[in-house]
mmCIF file of C-alpha atoms in Angstrom:
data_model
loop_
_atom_site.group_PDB
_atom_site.id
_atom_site.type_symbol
_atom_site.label_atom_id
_atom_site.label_comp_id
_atom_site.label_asym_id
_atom_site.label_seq_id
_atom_site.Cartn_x
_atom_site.Cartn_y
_atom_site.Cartn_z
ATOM 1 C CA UNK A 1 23.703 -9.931 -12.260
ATOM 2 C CA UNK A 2 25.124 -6.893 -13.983
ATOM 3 C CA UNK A 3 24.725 -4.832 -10.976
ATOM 4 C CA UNK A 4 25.858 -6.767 -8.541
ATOM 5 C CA UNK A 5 27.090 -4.902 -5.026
ATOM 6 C CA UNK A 6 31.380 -5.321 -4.300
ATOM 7 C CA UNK A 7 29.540 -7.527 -1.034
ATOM 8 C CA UNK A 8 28.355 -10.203 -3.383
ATOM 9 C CA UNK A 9 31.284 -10.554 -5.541
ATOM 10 C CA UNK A 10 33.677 -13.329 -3.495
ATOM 11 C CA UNK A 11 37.170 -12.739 -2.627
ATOM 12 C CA UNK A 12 40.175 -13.561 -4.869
ATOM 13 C CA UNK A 13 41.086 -16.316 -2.164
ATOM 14 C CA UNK A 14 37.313 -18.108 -2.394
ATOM 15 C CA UNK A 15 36.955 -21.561 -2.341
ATOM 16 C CA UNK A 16 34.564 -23.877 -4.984
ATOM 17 C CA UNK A 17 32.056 -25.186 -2.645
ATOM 18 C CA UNK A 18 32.015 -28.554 -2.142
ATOM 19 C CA UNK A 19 29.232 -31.008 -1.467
ATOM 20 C CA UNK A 20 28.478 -32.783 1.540
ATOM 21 C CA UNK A 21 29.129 -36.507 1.172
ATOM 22 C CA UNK A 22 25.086 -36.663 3.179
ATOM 23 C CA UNK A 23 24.006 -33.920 1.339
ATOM 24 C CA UNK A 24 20.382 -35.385 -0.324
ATOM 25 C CA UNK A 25 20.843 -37.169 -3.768
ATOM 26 C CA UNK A 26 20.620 -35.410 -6.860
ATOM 27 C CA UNK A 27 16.720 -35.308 -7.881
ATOM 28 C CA UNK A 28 15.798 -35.485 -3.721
ATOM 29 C CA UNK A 29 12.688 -33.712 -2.776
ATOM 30 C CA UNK A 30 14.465 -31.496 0.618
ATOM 31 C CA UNK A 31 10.829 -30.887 1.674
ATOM 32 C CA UNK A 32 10.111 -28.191 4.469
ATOM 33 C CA UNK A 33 13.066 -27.060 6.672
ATOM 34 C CA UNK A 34 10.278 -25.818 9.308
ATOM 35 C CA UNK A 35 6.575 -26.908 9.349
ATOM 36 C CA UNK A 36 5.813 -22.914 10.067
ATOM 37 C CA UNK A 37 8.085 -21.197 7.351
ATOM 38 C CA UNK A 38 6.367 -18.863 5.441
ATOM 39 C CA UNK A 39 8.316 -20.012 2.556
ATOM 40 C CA UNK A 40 8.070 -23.756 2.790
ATOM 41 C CA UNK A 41 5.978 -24.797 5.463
ATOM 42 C CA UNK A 42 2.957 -26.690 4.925
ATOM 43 C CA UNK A 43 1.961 -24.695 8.442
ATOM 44 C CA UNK A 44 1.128 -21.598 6.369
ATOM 45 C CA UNK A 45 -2.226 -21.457 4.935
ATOM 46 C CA UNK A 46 -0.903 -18.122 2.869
ATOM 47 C CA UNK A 47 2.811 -19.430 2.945
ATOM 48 C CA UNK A 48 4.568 -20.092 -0.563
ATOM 49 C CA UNK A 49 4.476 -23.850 0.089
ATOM 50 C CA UNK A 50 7.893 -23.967 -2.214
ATOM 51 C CA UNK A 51 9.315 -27.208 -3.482
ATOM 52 C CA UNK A 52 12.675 -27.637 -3.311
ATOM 53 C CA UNK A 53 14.777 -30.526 -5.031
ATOM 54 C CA UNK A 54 18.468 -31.258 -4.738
ATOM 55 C CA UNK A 55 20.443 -30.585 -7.889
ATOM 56 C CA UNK A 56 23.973 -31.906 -8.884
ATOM 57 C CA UNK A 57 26.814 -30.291 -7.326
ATOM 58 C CA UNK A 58 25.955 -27.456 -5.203
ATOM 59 C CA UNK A 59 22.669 -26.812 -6.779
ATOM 60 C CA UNK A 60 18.823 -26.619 -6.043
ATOM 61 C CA UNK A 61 15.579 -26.608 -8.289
ATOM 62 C CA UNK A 62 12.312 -25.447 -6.918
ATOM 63 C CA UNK A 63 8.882 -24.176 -8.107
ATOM 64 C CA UNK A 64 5.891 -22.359 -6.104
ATOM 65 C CA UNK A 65 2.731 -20.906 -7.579
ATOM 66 C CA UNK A 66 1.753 -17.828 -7.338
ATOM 67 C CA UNK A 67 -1.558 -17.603 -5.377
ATOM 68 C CA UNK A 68 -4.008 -14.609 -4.914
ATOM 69 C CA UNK A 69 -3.149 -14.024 -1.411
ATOM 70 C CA UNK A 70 0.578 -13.287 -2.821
ATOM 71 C CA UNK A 71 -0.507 -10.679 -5.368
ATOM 72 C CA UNK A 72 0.771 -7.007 -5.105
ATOM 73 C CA UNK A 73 -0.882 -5.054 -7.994
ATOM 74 C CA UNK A 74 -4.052 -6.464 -9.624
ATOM 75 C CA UNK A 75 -3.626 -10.180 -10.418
ATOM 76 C CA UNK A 76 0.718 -9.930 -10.115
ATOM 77 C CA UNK A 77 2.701 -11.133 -7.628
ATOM 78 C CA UNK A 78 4.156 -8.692 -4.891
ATOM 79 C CA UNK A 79 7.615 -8.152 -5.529
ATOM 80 C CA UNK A 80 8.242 -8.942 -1.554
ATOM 81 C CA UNK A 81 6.798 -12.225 -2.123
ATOM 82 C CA UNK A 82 8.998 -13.470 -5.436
ATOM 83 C CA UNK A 83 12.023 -11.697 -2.831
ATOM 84 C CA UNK A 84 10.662 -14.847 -0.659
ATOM 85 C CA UNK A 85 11.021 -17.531 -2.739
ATOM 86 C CA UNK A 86 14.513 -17.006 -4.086
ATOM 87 C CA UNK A 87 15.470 -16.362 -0.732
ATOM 88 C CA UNK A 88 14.068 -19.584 0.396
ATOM 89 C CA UNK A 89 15.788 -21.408 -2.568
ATOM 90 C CA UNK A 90 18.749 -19.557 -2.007
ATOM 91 C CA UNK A 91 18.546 -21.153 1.544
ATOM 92 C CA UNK A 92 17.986 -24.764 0.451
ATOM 93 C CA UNK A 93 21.440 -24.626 -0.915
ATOM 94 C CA UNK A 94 22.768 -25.219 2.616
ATOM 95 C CA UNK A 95 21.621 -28.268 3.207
ATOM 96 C CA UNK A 96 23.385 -29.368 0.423
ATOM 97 C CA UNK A 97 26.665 -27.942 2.576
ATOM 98 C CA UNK A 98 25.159 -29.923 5.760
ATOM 99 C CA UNK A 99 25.491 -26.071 7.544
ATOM 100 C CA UNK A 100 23.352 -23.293 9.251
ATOM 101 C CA UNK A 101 23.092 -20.467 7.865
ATOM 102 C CA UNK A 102 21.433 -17.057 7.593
ATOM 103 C CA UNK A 103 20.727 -14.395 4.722
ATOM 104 C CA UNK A 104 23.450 -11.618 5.009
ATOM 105 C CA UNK A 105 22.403 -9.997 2.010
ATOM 106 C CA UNK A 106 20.096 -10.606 -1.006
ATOM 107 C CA UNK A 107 19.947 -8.448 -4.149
ATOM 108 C CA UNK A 108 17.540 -8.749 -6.478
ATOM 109 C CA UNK A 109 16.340 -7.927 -9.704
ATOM 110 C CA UNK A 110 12.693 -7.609 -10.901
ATOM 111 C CA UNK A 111 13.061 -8.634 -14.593
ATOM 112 C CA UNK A 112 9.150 -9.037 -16.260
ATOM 113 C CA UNK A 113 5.901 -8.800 -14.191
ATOM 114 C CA UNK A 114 4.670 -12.520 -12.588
ATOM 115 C CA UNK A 115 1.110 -13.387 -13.008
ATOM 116 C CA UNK A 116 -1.674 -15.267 -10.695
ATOM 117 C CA UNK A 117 -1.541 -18.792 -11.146
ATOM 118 C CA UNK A 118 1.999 -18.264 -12.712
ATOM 119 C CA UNK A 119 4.395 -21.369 -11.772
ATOM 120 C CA UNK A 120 7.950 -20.313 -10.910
ATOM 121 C CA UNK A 121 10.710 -22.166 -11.663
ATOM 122 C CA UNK A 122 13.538 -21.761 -9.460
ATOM 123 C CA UNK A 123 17.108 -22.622 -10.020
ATOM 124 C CA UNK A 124 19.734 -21.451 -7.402
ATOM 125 C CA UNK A 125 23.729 -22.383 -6.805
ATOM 126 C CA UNK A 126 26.352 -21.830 -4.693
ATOM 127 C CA UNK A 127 29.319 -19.890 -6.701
ATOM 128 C CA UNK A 128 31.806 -19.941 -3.481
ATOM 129 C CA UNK A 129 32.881 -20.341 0.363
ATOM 130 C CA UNK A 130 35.372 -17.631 2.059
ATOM 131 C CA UNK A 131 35.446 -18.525 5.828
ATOM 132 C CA UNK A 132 31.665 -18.392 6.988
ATOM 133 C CA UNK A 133 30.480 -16.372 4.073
ATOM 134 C CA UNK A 134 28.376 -18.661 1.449
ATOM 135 C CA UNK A 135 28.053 -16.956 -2.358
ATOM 136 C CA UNK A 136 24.865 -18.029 -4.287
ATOM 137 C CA UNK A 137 23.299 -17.036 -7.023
ATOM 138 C CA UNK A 138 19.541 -17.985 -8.395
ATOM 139 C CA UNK A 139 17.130 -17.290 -11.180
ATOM 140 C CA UNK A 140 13.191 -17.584 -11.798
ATOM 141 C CA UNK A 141 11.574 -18.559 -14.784
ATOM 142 C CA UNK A 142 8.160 -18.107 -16.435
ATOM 143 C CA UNK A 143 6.546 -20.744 -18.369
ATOM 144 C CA UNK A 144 9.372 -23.587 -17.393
ATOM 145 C CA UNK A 145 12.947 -24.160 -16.400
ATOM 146 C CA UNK A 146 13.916 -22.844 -19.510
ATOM 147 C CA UNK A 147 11.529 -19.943 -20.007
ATOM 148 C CA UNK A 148 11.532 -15.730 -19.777
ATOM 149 C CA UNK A 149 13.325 -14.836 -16.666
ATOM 150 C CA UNK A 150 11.104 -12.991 -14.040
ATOM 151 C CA UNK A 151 13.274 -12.226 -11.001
ATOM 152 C CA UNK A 152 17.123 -13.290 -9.969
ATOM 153 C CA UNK A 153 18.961 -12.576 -7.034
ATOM 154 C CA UNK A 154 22.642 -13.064 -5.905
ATOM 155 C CA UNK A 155 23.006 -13.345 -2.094
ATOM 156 C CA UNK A 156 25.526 -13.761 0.901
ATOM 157 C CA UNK A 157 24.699 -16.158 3.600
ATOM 158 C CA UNK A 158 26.935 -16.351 6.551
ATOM 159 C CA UNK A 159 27.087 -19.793 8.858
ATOM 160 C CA UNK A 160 26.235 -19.651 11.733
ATOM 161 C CA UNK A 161 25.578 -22.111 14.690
ATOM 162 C CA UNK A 162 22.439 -23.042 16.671
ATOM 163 C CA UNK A 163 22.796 -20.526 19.436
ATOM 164 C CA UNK A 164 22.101 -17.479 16.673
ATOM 165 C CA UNK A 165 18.262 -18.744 16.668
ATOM 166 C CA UNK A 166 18.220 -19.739 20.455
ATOM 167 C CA UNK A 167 19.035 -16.467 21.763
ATOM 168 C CA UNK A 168 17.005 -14.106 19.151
ATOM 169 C CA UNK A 169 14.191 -16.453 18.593
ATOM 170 C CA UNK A 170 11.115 -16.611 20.516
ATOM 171 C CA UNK A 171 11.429 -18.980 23.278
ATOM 172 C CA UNK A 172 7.827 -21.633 22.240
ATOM 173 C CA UNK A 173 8.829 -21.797 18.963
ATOM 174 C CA UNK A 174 12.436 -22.879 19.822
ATOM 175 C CA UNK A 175 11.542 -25.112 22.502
ATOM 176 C CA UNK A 176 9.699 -26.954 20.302
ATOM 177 C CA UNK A 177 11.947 -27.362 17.417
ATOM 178 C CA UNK A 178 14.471 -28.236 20.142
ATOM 179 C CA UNK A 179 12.366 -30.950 21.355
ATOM 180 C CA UNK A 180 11.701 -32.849 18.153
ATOM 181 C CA UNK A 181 13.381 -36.284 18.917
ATOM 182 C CA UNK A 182 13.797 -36.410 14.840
ATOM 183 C CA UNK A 183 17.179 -34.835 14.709
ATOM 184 C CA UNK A 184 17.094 -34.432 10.947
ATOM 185 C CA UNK A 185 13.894 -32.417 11.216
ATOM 186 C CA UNK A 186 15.481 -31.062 14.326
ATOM 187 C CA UNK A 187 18.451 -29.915 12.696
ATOM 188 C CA UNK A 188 16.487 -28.534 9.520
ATOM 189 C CA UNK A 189 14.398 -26.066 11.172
ATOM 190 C CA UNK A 190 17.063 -24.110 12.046
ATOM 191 C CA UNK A 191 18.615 -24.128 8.553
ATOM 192 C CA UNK A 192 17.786 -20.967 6.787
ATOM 193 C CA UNK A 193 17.225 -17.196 8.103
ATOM 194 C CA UNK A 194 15.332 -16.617 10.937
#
């Protein structure tokens, strides 16, 4: 992004990220982190239901359409919603690292209007690791992965471990997510912001 904030640019001494060896296989559907995100979760009747695939390297793909319930101004999206989705793809990208982590900061850019019905194709990556701070960048696309851009964002997650979403979340909810005997699915729900 042109505009981009001196937060979101990475340090001189930045790392390339580098792929887990279990990170999912290029082409890999990651499915929902948490049954009840609003951005993934099948859980959400008005959620975004986003699909998420694993990409090469330190990539994602994903596409959600734009519903009725998610509209802002007559028949377009609300600009808080398409915020959503590339912060959820933007999130995805750590379970390609095999870490937890949360949104630090997410700038984004409005580029064209997003219709009803309108399929968004999502393409996010990770540009570099400093420490616990995670650079990322991701774009979304009208008409097909190769169409008009809509919306992009570049963002900052910082890791962080299991005990950031124990002690601020609300205790049900984290109970049961700690209780799933799946530890994959255990694991995931704690994956992107809270």
């Amino acid at each position: 992004m042109s505009g981009t904030s001196a937060a979101l640019t990475p340090p001189a001494d930045a790392v390339e990220p580098v792929r887990h060896p279990d990170a999912p296989a290029p082409g890999e559907l990651l499915g929902a982190h948490y049954e009840h995100c609003f951005g993934c979760g099948g859980g959400q009747p008005h959620g975004l239901h986003l699909m998420a695939r694993a990409g090469e390297g330190v990539s994602v793909t994903a596409e959600f359409t734009v519903q009725p319930a998610h509209q802002g101004a007559p028949g377009l999206a609300h600009g808080g919603v398409l915020a959503t989705a590339l912060d959820e793809t933007l999130g995805s990208l750590n379970w390609l690292l095999r870490t937890i982590a949360v949104t630090g900061r997410l700038e984004t850019d409005f580029v064209r209007p997003v219709p009803v019905d309108t399929v968004l194709h999502l393409d996010a990556r990770i540009t570099a690791v400093h420490g616990r701070k995670i650079y990322s960048t991701a774009t979304g696309r009208i008409g097909g992965p190769d169409g008009p851009v809509a919306v992009r964002a570049d963002a900052l997650f910082i890791e962080v471990k299991v005990d950031h979403f124990i002690h601020n979340g609300r205790p049900a909810e984290i109970q049961a997510a700690m209780s799933d005997p799946d530890q994959v699915r255990r694991a995931r729900a704690f994956e992107v912001n809270p």
